[in-house]
Coordinates of C-alpha atoms in Angstrom, one line a residue:
Chain G
M1 CA -0.1 0.0 0.1
A2 CA 1.4 3.3 -1.1
R3 CA 1.9 5.7 1.8
L4 CA 0.2 9.1 1.8
P5 CA 2.7 12.0 1.5
V6 CA 3.0 13.9 4.8
T7 CA 1.4 17.0 3.6
S8 CA -1.8 14.8 2.8
L9 CA -1.7 13.3 6.3
L10 CA -1.5 16.8 7.9
D11 CA -4.4 18.1 5.8
R12 CA -6.5 15.2 6.9
E13 CA -5.3 15.9 10.5
L14 CA -6.5 19.5 10.2
E15 CA -9.8 18.7 8.9
D16 CA -10.6 16.2 11.6
L17 CA -9.6 18.5 14.3
R18 CA -11.7 21.5 12.7
Q19 CA -14.7 19.0 12.4
A20 CA -14.2 17.8 16.1
A21 CA -14.2 21.6 17.1
G22 CA -17.1 22.5 14.9
A23 CA -19.2 19.8 16.1
Y24 CA -18.5 20.6 19.7
A25 CA -19.4 24.1 19.2
A26 CA -22.5 23.2 17.3
R27 CA -23.8 21.7 20.4
H28 CA -23.9 25.1 22.2
R29 CA -26.2 28.0 21.7
F30 CA -25.1 31.2 23.5
I31 CA -27.2 34.1 24.1
P32 CA -25.3 37.4 23.1
D33 CA -28.4 39.8 23.9
F34 CA -28.6 38.0 27.3
R35 CA -30.3 40.5 30.0
Y36 CA -32.1 40.1 33.1
P37 CA -35.2 41.4 34.3
R38 CA -35.5 45.3 34.9
D39 CA -33.0 46.7 37.7
V40 CA -31.3 43.5 38.0
R41 CA -27.5 43.3 37.1
I42 CA -26.4 40.0 38.1
A43 CA -27.9 36.6 39.2
V44 CA -26.3 34.5 41.9
N45 CA -27.2 31.1 42.2
F46 CA -26.0 29.4 45.5
T47 CA -26.1 25.7 44.7
L48 CA -25.6 23.1 47.3
D49 CA -24.3 19.5 46.1
F50 CA -25.8 17.5 49.0
D51 CA -23.7 14.5 48.5
S52 CA -23.4 14.0 52.3
M53 CA -21.5 10.6 52.4
L54 CA -23.0 9.0 49.4
L55 CA -20.2 9.8 46.9
R56 CA -17.6 8.9 49.8
R57 CA -19.5 5.5 50.0
L58 CA -19.7 4.8 46.3
L59 CA -15.9 5.5 46.1
N60 CA -15.5 3.0 48.8
E61 CA -13.6 5.4 51.1
P62 CA -12.8 4.5 54.7
P63 CA -14.9 5.1 57.7
M64 CA -13.8 8.4 58.8
Q65 CA -14.4 9.7 55.2
L66 CA -17.9 8.7 55.5
A67 CA -18.0 10.5 59.1
K68 CA -16.7 13.5 57.4
G69 CA -19.3 13.6 54.9
E70 CA -22.0 12.9 57.4
F71 CA -21.2 16.3 59.0
G72 CA -23.0 17.6 55.9
G73 CA -26.3 16.1 56.7
R74 CA -26.2 16.4 60.3
V75 CA -24.7 19.9 60.8
G76 CA -23.9 21.8 57.4
I77 CA -27.2 21.5 55.6
W78 CA -28.9 23.1 58.5
R79 CA -26.7 25.7 59.1
L80 CA -26.4 26.8 55.3
I81 CA -30.6 26.8 55.1
E82 CA -30.4 29.0 58.2
L83 CA -27.8 31.3 56.6
F84 CA -29.8 31.5 53.1
D85 CA -33.0 32.2 55.1
S86 CA -31.5 35.0 57.0
H87 CA -30.5 36.6 54.0
R88 CA -33.5 36.0 52.0
V89 CA -31.6 34.2 49.3
T90 CA -33.1 31.1 47.5
A91 CA -30.8 28.2 47.1
T92 CA -30.8 25.3 44.8
I93 CA -30.1 22.0 46.5
F94 CA -28.8 19.2 44.1
T95 CA -29.8 16.3 45.9
P96 CA -29.1 12.6 45.3
G97 CA -32.3 10.5 45.4
R98 CA -31.2 8.5 48.1
A99 CA -30.5 11.3 50.4
C100 CA -34.1 11.7 51.0
E101 CA -33.8 8.3 52.7
L102 CA -30.9 9.8 55.0
Y103 CA -31.8 13.2 55.8
P104 CA -35.6 13.8 55.2
Q105 CA -36.0 16.4 57.9
A106 CA -33.3 18.6 56.4
L107 CA -34.6 18.4 53.2
R108 CA -38.3 19.1 54.1
A109 CA -37.0 22.1 56.2
A110 CA -35.4 23.4 53.0
V111 CA -38.5 22.8 51.2
R112 CA -40.7 25.0 53.7
S113 CA -38.1 27.8 53.3
G114 CA -38.8 28.1 49.5
H115 CA -35.4 26.4 48.4
E116 CA -35.4 24.4 45.2
I117 CA -34.7 20.8 45.4
A118 CA -33.0 19.4 42.0
D119 CA -31.5 16.3 40.9
H120 CA -28.0 15.2 42.1
M121 CA -28.4 11.5 40.6
W122 CA -29.7 8.7 42.5
E123 CA -26.8 7.6 44.4
H124 CA -24.4 10.1 42.8
R125 CA -23.6 7.9 39.7
V126 CA -25.0 7.8 36.1
P127 CA -25.0 4.0 35.2
K128 CA -23.7 3.3 31.7
E129 CA -26.5 1.1 31.0
A130 CA -29.3 2.7 29.4
E131 CA -32.1 1.0 31.2
L132 CA -30.5 1.2 34.7
E133 CA -30.1 5.0 34.1
E134 CA -33.6 5.4 33.5
D135 CA -34.6 3.4 36.5
H136 CA -32.1 5.6 38.6
L137 CA -33.5 8.8 37.1
S138 CA -37.2 7.8 37.5
N139 CA -36.3 6.8 41.2
T140 CA -34.8 10.3 41.9
V141 CA -37.7 12.2 40.3
A142 CA -40.1 10.1 42.5
A143 CA -38.0 10.4 45.7
L144 CA -37.6 14.4 45.1
E145 CA -41.0 14.9 44.2
K146 CA -42.3 13.0 47.5
I147 CA -40.0 15.1 49.5
S148 CA -40.4 18.6 48.0
G149 CA -44.0 18.2 46.3
R150 CA -42.7 19.0 43.0
R151 CA -40.9 17.3 40.4
P152 CA -37.1 18.4 39.8
A153 CA -36.7 21.0 37.0
G154 CA -33.0 20.6 36.7
T155 CA -29.9 18.4 37.5
R156 CA -26.2 18.6 38.1
S157 CA -25.2 15.3 36.7
S158 CA -24.4 13.8 33.2
H159 CA -27.4 12.0 32.7
S160 CA -28.5 11.9 28.9
A161 CA -30.1 15.0 27.7
A162 CA -33.0 12.9 26.0
L163 CA -33.7 11.2 29.0
L164 CA -33.7 14.4 31.1
R165 CA -36.1 16.0 28.7
K166 CA -38.3 12.9 28.8
Y167 CA -38.8 13.5 32.6
G168 CA -39.4 17.1 32.1
Y169 CA -36.2 18.7 33.1
I170 CA -35.4 22.2 31.6
Y171 CA -31.8 22.8 33.0
R172 CA -28.5 21.5 33.8
S173 CA -25.8 23.1 35.8
E174 CA -22.3 21.7 34.7
G175 CA -19.3 22.9 33.0
S176 CA -18.2 26.6 31.9
A177 CA -18.4 26.9 28.0
D178 CA -19.7 30.4 28.7
Q179 CA -19.9 32.5 31.7
R180 CA -23.9 33.2 31.2
P181 CA -26.6 30.8 30.9
H182 CA -26.8 29.2 27.7
Y183 CA -28.2 26.3 25.8
E184 CA -26.7 22.9 25.1
L185 CA -27.6 20.2 22.7
D186 CA -26.8 16.4 22.7
E187 CA -24.8 14.9 19.9
N188 CA -27.7 14.7 17.6
G189 CA -28.3 18.4 18.0
E190 CA -31.5 17.8 19.9
N191 CA -32.8 18.0 23.2
Y192 CA -31.6 21.1 24.3
L193 CA -31.4 22.2 28.0
V194 CA -30.4 25.5 29.7
N195 CA -26.9 25.2 31.1
L196 CA -26.3 27.2 34.2
P197 CA -22.4 27.3 34.1
F198 CA -20.4 26.5 37.1
H199 CA -16.6 26.8 37.3
Y200 CA -14.3 24.7 39.7
V201 CA -12.9 28.0 41.0
I202 CA -16.2 28.9 42.6
D203 CA -16.4 25.5 44.1
D204 CA -15.6 24.9 47.8
A205 CA -14.3 21.5 47.6
M206 CA -11.5 22.8 45.4
F207 CA -10.2 24.8 48.3
F208 CA -11.3 23.0 51.4
S209 CA -11.8 19.2 50.9
F210 CA -8.8 17.0 51.6
A211 CA -8.7 13.9 49.3
W212 CA -11.2 15.5 47.1
L213 CA -11.8 12.5 44.4
G214 CA -8.5 10.7 45.2
S215 CA -6.2 13.9 44.9
E216 CA -2.5 13.2 45.9
N217 CA -1.2 14.8 49.0
A218 CA 0.7 17.3 47.4
A219 CA -2.3 18.8 45.8
Q220 CA -4.3 19.1 48.9
R221 CA -7.0 21.8 49.4
I222 CA -6.4 23.2 52.7
T223 CA -6.7 27.0 52.3
D224 CA -8.5 29.3 54.5
P225 CA -11.7 31.0 54.3
E226 CA -10.2 34.5 53.6
R227 CA -8.4 33.4 50.6
A228 CA -11.6 31.8 48.9
F229 CA -13.5 34.8 49.9
D230 CA -10.9 37.0 47.8
I231 CA -11.2 34.8 44.9
W232 CA -15.0 34.7 45.0
W233 CA -15.3 38.5 45.5
A234 CA -13.2 39.1 42.7
A235 CA -15.3 36.7 40.5
F236 CA -18.5 38.4 41.7
R237 CA -17.3 41.9 41.2
Q238 CA -16.0 41.1 37.8
Q239 CA -19.3 39.4 36.5
Y240 CA -21.4 42.2 38.3
R241 CA -19.6 45.0 36.3
E242 CA -20.3 43.0 33.2
G243 CA -23.9 42.3 33.9
G244 CA -23.0 38.4 34.1
Y245 CA -23.8 35.4 36.3
L246 CA -22.3 33.6 39.1
N247 CA -22.9 30.0 40.3
I248 CA -21.4 29.2 43.6
C249 CA -21.1 25.3 44.2
M250 CA -20.8 24.2 47.8
H251 CA -21.0 21.1 49.6
P252 CA -22.7 21.1 53.1
F253 CA -20.0 19.0 54.5
V254 CA -17.4 21.4 53.5
S255 CA -19.0 24.8 53.5
G256 CA -21.2 24.0 56.7
R257 CA -18.2 24.0 58.8
A258 CA -18.6 27.3 61.2
L259 CA -15.6 29.1 59.9
R260 CA -17.0 28.8 56.4
V261 CA -20.5 29.9 57.4
A262 CA -19.1 33.0 58.8
M263 CA -17.3 33.6 55.4
L264 CA -20.3 33.1 53.3
D265 CA -22.2 35.4 55.6
R266 CA -19.8 38.2 54.9
L267 CA -19.7 37.3 51.0
I268 CA -23.7 37.4 50.9
T269 CA -23.8 40.7 52.9
G270 CA -21.3 42.3 50.5
M271 CA -23.2 41.3 47.4
K272 CA -26.5 42.5 49.0
S273 CA -24.7 46.1 49.6
L274 CA -24.7 46.6 45.8
P275 CA -27.9 47.3 44.0
G276 CA -29.3 45.1 41.5
V277 CA -28.1 41.7 42.7
W278 CA -30.7 38.8 42.5
F279 CA -30.5 35.6 44.3
P280 CA -33.1 33.2 42.5
S281 CA -33.4 29.5 42.1
C282 CA -31.8 27.8 39.3
E283 CA -35.2 26.9 38.0
Q284 CA -36.1 30.8 38.2
I285 CA -33.2 31.6 35.8
A286 CA -33.7 28.6 33.6
R287 CA -37.5 29.8 33.2
W288 CA -36.3 33.4 32.6
C289 CA -34.1 32.0 29.6
L290 CA -36.5 29.9 28.2
G291 CA -39.3 32.7 28.2
Q292 CA -37.2 35.5 26.9
F293 CA -34.4 33.9 24.9
P294 CA -35.7 30.6 23.3
P295 CA -33.1 28.9 21.4
A296 CA -34.5 29.5 17.7
G297 CA -34.8 26.1 15.8
A298 CA -33.7 23.9 18.4
S299 CA -35.7 21.0 19.6
Chain A
M1 CA -30.9 -4.1 58.7
P2 CA -30.7 -0.8 60.4
W3 CA -31.3 1.9 57.7
K4 CA -28.1 3.7 58.3
D5 CA -26.0 0.7 58.6
G6 CA -22.5 1.1 56.5
Y7 CA -23.7 4.9 55.7
T8 CA -24.0 6.9 58.9
I9 CA -22.5 6.9 62.5
S10 CA -24.9 9.0 64.3
D11 CA -28.3 10.4 64.3
E12 CA -30.1 12.5 61.8
K13 CA -29.5 16.1 63.1
S14 CA -26.9 17.7 65.6
L15 CA -27.9 19.6 68.5
A16 CA -28.7 23.4 67.8
D17 CA -26.4 26.0 69.0
D18 CA -28.9 26.8 71.8
E19 CA -29.2 23.4 73.0
V20 CA -25.2 23.3 73.7
R21 CA -24.3 24.3 77.3
W22 CA -20.9 24.1 79.2
P23 CA -20.1 24.1 82.8
G24 CA -20.5 27.3 84.7
G25 CA -22.2 29.2 82.1
A26 CA -19.0 29.0 79.9
R27 CA -19.4 30.5 76.4
C28 CA -17.3 27.9 74.5
C29 CA -15.6 24.9 75.1
V30 CA -11.7 24.8 74.0
S31 CA -10.0 21.6 73.8
I32 CA -6.4 21.0 72.7
T33 CA -4.9 17.8 71.5
V34 CA -1.3 17.2 71.4
D35 CA -0.2 14.3 69.1
L36 CA 3.1 12.8 70.3
S37 CA 3.1 10.3 67.5
I38 CA 6.1 10.6 64.6
A39 CA 4.9 7.7 62.6
S40 CA 5.9 8.3 59.0
G41 CA 3.6 5.5 57.4
P42 CA 0.8 3.4 58.0
E43 CA 3.0 0.8 59.7
G44 CA 3.2 3.2 62.8
I45 CA 6.2 4.4 64.6
C46 CA 9.4 2.3 63.5
A47 CA 13.0 2.6 64.2
A48 CA 13.5 4.8 61.3
D49 CA 11.2 7.2 62.6
L50 CA 12.8 7.3 65.9
K51 CA 16.5 8.0 64.6
T52 CA 15.5 11.4 63.2
P53 CA 16.3 14.8 64.4
P54 CA 12.7 15.7 64.4
A55 CA 11.8 12.7 66.5
L56 CA 14.3 13.9 69.2
F57 CA 13.0 17.6 68.8
G58 CA 9.6 16.5 69.2
M59 CA 10.2 14.9 72.4
G60 CA 12.8 17.4 73.5
Q61 CA 13.0 21.2 72.6
G62 CA 9.7 21.1 70.8
L63 CA 7.7 19.5 73.8
A64 CA 9.2 21.7 76.2
A65 CA 8.2 24.6 74.0
V66 CA 4.6 23.4 73.7
L67 CA 4.5 22.9 77.5
G68 CA 5.6 26.1 78.1
M69 CA 3.2 27.8 75.9
L70 CA 0.3 25.7 77.7
R71 CA 1.7 27.1 81.0
R72 CA 1.9 30.4 80.1
Y73 CA -1.8 30.6 78.9
E74 CA -2.9 28.4 81.7
L75 CA -4.4 25.7 79.2
K76 CA -4.8 22.2 79.6
A77 CA -4.4 19.6 76.9
T78 CA -5.0 16.1 76.1
F79 CA -1.8 14.2 75.0
A80 CA -2.3 11.6 72.7
V81 CA 0.4 9.3 73.2
P82 CA 1.4 6.0 71.2
A83 CA 2.1 3.4 73.8
T84 CA 5.7 2.8 72.3
I85 CA 6.4 6.4 73.0
A86 CA 5.1 6.2 76.6
H87 CA 7.4 3.0 77.0
I88 CA 10.4 5.0 75.6
N89 CA 9.8 8.1 77.6
P90 CA 8.0 7.4 80.8
D91 CA 9.4 10.1 82.9
K92 CA 8.6 12.9 80.6
I93 CA 5.0 11.4 80.2
R94 CA 4.7 11.5 84.1
A95 CA 5.9 14.9 84.3
F96 CA 3.5 16.5 82.0
A97 CA 0.7 14.3 83.5
A98 CA 1.5 15.8 87.0
E99 CA 0.9 19.2 85.3
G100 CA -2.7 18.4 84.9
H101 CA -2.7 17.4 81.1
E102 CA -4.3 14.3 80.2
I103 CA -2.4 11.3 78.7
A104 CA -4.8 9.4 76.3
A105 CA -3.9 6.2 74.2
H106 CA -2.9 6.7 70.5
G107 CA -2.7 3.3 69.4
F108 CA 0.5 0.8 70.3
K109 CA 2.6 2.7 67.8
H110 CA 0.0 4.6 65.9
E111 CA -0.3 2.0 63.1
D112 CA -3.1 1.7 60.4
V113 CA -5.4 -0.8 62.0
S114 CA -8.0 -0.8 59.0
A115 CA -7.2 -4.2 57.8
L116 CA -6.5 -6.1 61.0
E117 CA -8.5 -9.1 62.2
R118 CA -10.7 -8.4 65.2
A119 CA -8.6 -10.4 67.5
E120 CA -5.3 -8.8 66.7
E121 CA -6.6 -5.3 66.9
S122 CA -8.2 -6.4 70.3
V123 CA -4.9 -7.7 71.6
R124 CA -3.2 -4.3 70.3
I125 CA -5.6 -2.1 72.2
A126 CA -5.3 -4.0 75.3
R127 CA -1.5 -4.2 75.3
A128 CA -1.3 -0.2 74.5
T129 CA -3.8 0.3 77.3
D130 CA -1.7 -1.6 79.5
I131 CA 1.6 0.0 78.8
L132 CA 0.0 3.6 79.1
A133 CA -1.5 2.3 82.7
E134 CA 1.8 1.3 83.7
V135 CA 3.5 4.5 83.0
T136 CA 1.0 7.0 84.2
G137 CA -0.6 4.8 87.1
R138 CA -4.4 4.8 85.8
R139 CA -5.7 3.4 82.7
P140 CA -6.4 5.9 79.9
A141 CA -9.8 7.2 79.5
G142 CA -9.7 8.1 75.7
W143 CA -8.1 6.7 72.5
F144 CA -7.1 8.6 69.4
S145 CA -6.5 7.4 65.9
L146 CA -5.3 10.7 64.3
P147 CA -4.1 10.9 60.7
R148 CA -0.5 10.8 59.7
Q149 CA 0.8 13.4 57.6
G150 CA 1.2 11.2 54.7
D151 CA -2.1 9.4 54.7
P152 CA -4.3 9.6 51.8
F153 CA -7.4 10.7 54.0
A154 CA -6.9 13.3 56.8
G155 CA -9.4 11.6 59.1
G156 CA -7.4 8.7 60.9
T157 CA -7.3 5.3 60.2
I158 CA -9.9 2.8 62.2
S159 CA -11.2 -0.6 61.3
P160 CA -14.8 -1.6 61.1
N161 CA -14.1 -3.0 64.6
T162 CA -12.4 -0.1 66.2
M163 CA -15.1 1.6 67.9
Q164 CA -16.8 -1.7 69.3
L165 CA -13.4 -2.9 70.6
L166 CA -13.0 0.6 72.3
I167 CA -16.4 0.2 74.2
E168 CA -15.5 -3.5 75.1
A169 CA -12.0 -2.2 76.4
G170 CA -13.8 0.3 78.7
Y171 CA -12.7 3.4 77.0
T172 CA -14.9 6.5 77.9
Y173 CA -14.2 8.3 74.7
M174 CA -12.8 8.6 71.1
G175 CA -10.7 11.6 70.6
N176 CA -11.2 12.3 66.8
G177 CA -14.5 12.1 65.0
L178 CA -15.4 14.1 61.9
A179 CA -19.4 14.1 61.8
D180 CA -19.9 17.0 64.3
D181 CA -18.0 19.9 65.7
I182 CA -19.3 19.2 69.2
P183 CA -19.2 15.8 71.1
H184 CA -21.5 13.3 69.4
Y185 CA -22.3 9.6 69.6
W186 CA -20.7 7.0 67.5
V187 CA -23.1 4.3 67.1
T188 CA -21.7 0.9 66.9
D189 CA -25.3 -1.1 67.0
F190 CA -28.3 0.5 66.0
A191 CA -30.7 -2.1 67.5
S192 CA -29.2 -1.9 70.9
R193 CA -28.3 1.7 70.7
Q194 CA -24.8 0.9 71.6
A195 CA -22.3 3.9 71.1
I196 CA -19.2 5.6 72.0
L197 CA -18.7 9.3 72.7
T198 CA -16.6 10.9 70.1
L199 CA -14.9 14.3 70.2
P200 CA -14.6 16.5 67.3
Y201 CA -11.5 16.9 65.3
Y202 CA -11.1 18.6 62.0
Y203 CA -7.9 18.6 59.7
H204 CA -8.2 22.2 58.8
F205 CA -7.2 22.8 62.4
D206 CA -4.2 20.3 62.7
D207 CA -0.9 22.0 62.3
Q208 CA 0.6 19.1 60.5
F209 CA -1.3 19.6 57.1
F210 CA -0.1 23.3 56.9
L211 CA 3.7 23.2 58.1
M212 CA 6.0 21.8 55.4
F213 CA 3.1 19.6 54.1
P214 CA 2.9 17.0 52.7
R215 CA 6.4 16.4 53.9
R216 CA 9.6 18.2 55.1
G217 CA 11.6 20.0 52.4
T218 CA 8.6 20.8 50.1
G219 CA 8.7 24.7 50.9
L220 CA 5.0 24.4 51.1
E221 CA 4.8 26.1 54.5
H222 CA 1.5 27.9 55.1
P223 CA 1.3 29.1 58.6
D224 CA -0.8 32.1 57.7
A225 CA -3.6 29.7 56.6
L226 CA -3.3 27.6 59.5
F227 CA -3.7 30.9 61.8
R228 CA -6.5 32.3 59.8
N229 CA -8.4 28.8 60.2
W230 CA -8.0 28.5 63.9
K231 CA -9.0 32.2 64.4
A232 CA -11.9 32.0 61.9
E233 CA -13.2 28.8 63.5
F234 CA -12.6 29.6 67.1
E235 CA -14.5 32.9 66.6
A236 CA -17.5 31.3 64.9
Q237 CA -17.8 28.5 67.4
Y238 CA -17.4 31.3 70.3
R239 CA -20.3 33.1 68.6
R240 CA -22.5 29.8 68.5
G241 CA -21.5 28.5 72.0
R242 CA -20.0 25.3 70.6
H243 CA -16.6 23.7 70.8
F244 CA -13.2 24.6 69.3
N245 CA -10.4 21.8 69.1
M246 CA -6.9 22.3 67.7
T247 CA -4.4 19.5 67.3
L248 CA -0.7 20.3 67.6
H249 CA 2.5 18.5 67.1
P250 CA 5.5 19.4 69.1
Q251 CA 7.8 18.6 66.0
H252 CA 5.9 21.0 63.9
I253 CA 4.7 23.5 66.0
G254 CA 7.4 24.0 68.2
W255 CA 9.9 25.3 65.7
C256 CA 10.6 28.9 65.8
N257 CA 8.2 30.8 63.4
R258 CA 5.4 28.3 64.1
L259 CA 5.9 28.9 68.0
Q260 CA 5.4 32.4 67.4
L261 CA 2.2 31.8 65.6
L262 CA 1.0 29.5 68.4
D263 CA 1.8 32.1 70.8
D264 CA 0.1 34.9 68.8
F265 CA -3.1 32.5 68.5
L266 CA -3.3 31.6 72.2
A267 CA -3.1 35.3 73.2
H268 CA -5.9 36.0 70.9
L269 CA -8.0 33.1 72.2
R270 CA -7.3 34.4 75.7
S271 CA -8.6 37.5 75.2
F272 CA -12.2 36.0 75.1
P273 CA -14.1 35.6 78.3
D274 CA -15.7 32.4 79.5
L275 CA -13.8 29.6 77.9
W276 CA -14.1 26.3 79.3
N277 CA -11.0 24.4 78.7
P278 CA -11.3 21.0 79.8
T279 CA -9.1 17.6 79.0
G280 CA -10.7 15.2 76.7
E281 CA -11.7 13.3 79.7
E282 CA -13.4 16.1 81.6
C283 CA -15.1 17.1 78.5
A284 CA -16.6 13.5 77.7
R285 CA -17.6 13.1 81.5
Y286 CA -19.6 16.2 81.5
W287 CA -21.1 15.3 78.1
L288 CA -22.1 11.8 79.2
E289 CA -23.9 13.1 82.2
T290 CA -25.5 16.3 80.5
Y291 CA -26.4 15.0 77.1
Q292 CA -27.2 11.1 77.9
A293 CA -27.6 8.9 74.9
S294 CA -30.9 7.7 76.4
S295 CA -32.4 11.2 75.5
Y296 CA -30.1 12.9 73.4
L297 CA -29.1 10.3 70.7
R298 CA -32.3 10.6 68.4
L299 CA -32.2 7.8 66.4
E300 CA -35.1 7.5 63.9
P301 CA -36.5 4.2 62.4
S302 CA -35.3 3.1 59.0
I303 CA -36.8 4.5 56.0
W304 CA -34.0 3.0 53.8
Q305 CA -34.9 0.7 51.2
D306 CA -33.3 -1.8 48.9
Y307 CA -33.8 -1.2 45.3
P308 CA -32.4 -3.5 42.3
G309 CA -29.6 -1.9 40.8
S310 CA -28.6 0.4 43.6
L311 CA -26.1 0.0 46.4
S312 CA -27.8 -1.3 49.4

C-alpha cells in the first residue's frame, strides 16, 4: 500500500480537528443579547451539592471519610439553610435521590423555606446501562417529588439530555463553556437544556476538601476562608460589572463548617450591599432564559 | 438491617447551638490535642522514625516549648500518646501528666489498623492500654486515631471493629470524630443503641497539614492559612457557643516561626472571656452526664430501602 505524503496526512488531521471543534461548538447556543429583568444586574445562584457521604461510600472511602461527609447532613445543611433564610437568598439543593432516605428532616426544612430541590443523581453516579440509568433517574424524580411536592426541573449530572427532557427537566448545571446561562444540545443536535455554568474556581471543595476525588497529598486543598473569599469576591465583582452570572457550588459537609458559614455570611452581605443583585433559584433563571431567549430552531 | 448501617455513624441532626451548654455558663469549649506520634507511614512508629532529628526535637525542645506555651496561657491539653512513645519516655509522660494534662492512648504505635483481624486489633488495644496504665498509674480514658501527614485521607485510620473494641476495652471516649463539631455519639449497633462518645476533630485545625506539608523540604509552608483557620473557627464557634479543637504536633509547631504563631493565637484566644478548657476526659464526662444518649441520641427508625440496581 502506497504511503500518503506527509502533507496529505497533515491536511487530513487538520480537517478532523476542525470537524471535532465545529461539532462541539454546534452543540452550544449562547445568548449574546442576554439580559435580566429590569433593575437586575447579576444573578447569583447558591447551589449545594448535597452528597453527604453517598459519594464517599460510592468511592469505597474509609469510615472516617464517611463520618466527614455525614457532617454535611447532620450539621452543615441546617446551618446553610439558616444562613440563606437570614439573607432571603433562594438556594438550589442538588440532591441525590437516596439522600431523601438519609436526611428527610433537613430536606423538608429546605422546602419549607422555599429552596429548590433539584437532581444530583440517584446515588451519585450515572449508570452506563441505558435501562438502569432510566431506572435511577425515575427513582430520583419520585423521591424528590415526594419530599418537595414538585418534580425536579434541573440536574447537576451527566444524565443523557434525551432522558432528562423525557422526565421534564429544563436545565443542567455543569461545565463552563460560557460565563452566562446558555443552551446545550446533545450529540444529535437535539434535546436542548439550559446550562447554568459553574466553574471549579467557585467550588468550595477545590479549596477546602482533603482527598477530593482521590487527589494526591501534594495537591491538597487546605486553604483558609479568607483566601477563598477574596477569589469569589473578585469573581463576583467582575461579573457584576459585566452584568453576568455567578454560580457558587458548595457542599454542606465542606461549607457547613462554622468558619466557612461565617465567610459566606460576609460574602452575601457584601453582595447585598450593591444594587441589582438577584438571588433566584436555578429553576427561576432557567425559566427566564426559556421565556425571554428561546433557542431558535432547536428542539 | 438498620437503615443507616454502612452509611452513617450517628443520628440525623446535631444539637442546635442553643441546646449546647457548658459548665459554669461558659460560652465556648476549647480543647487542645497534642499528638506525640512521629509515625511516618501506615505501619506506625518504626525505628527509622525514631532515629531522626524531628523525633528528638519533638520529645525534647519542641515538647518543652509547647508545654511552656500551655503553662503561660494556663491551658490544659490532652496528649495522644502512642504506647511505644510512653514506653520509651515514661518520665516525660509522667512529668506533664503531673501538670494536669491528660494522657490518652494513640494506638500501640499509631499503626493503621484498618485491615487487621478483630482478634489482633483487640490484643493491640489491650497491650497499648496496659503500657499507658503502667506508665501513668491509671488506665487511659480516651483513645485517638489521628491521621498521619502522609495518609491519603486526613481523618485517621480505623477498622470496622475499632469503635466496638474501644467500648469493650472500657474507653470513655474516642478522641477524633468528623461527623460533628461538638461531642457526639458514634453508634456501633443501632438495634441496641450501643455507642461511644466521640470528640470533634477537623484536619483544617491540625498543624501538620499546613507546616511543610505534605513532607519536610517541600517549601509548602502555610502558617498564615493555619492561623486564619484557627481564628475563624474559634471565633465562629465562640459566637455559636459550641466547641473548638486544635491539634498540635511538637515536632512541627515547636519550631521558631510556628511557635510564635501559636503564641499569637493563644493570646488571641485568651482575650475572649468565659472559655471552658477541659481535657478530653473532663469534656467527655460532662457530656455523658449532661447529654445522655438515652435522651439525646435521636435515632430514627429506618426508611432506607433496597432497590434492584442500587447499592444497598
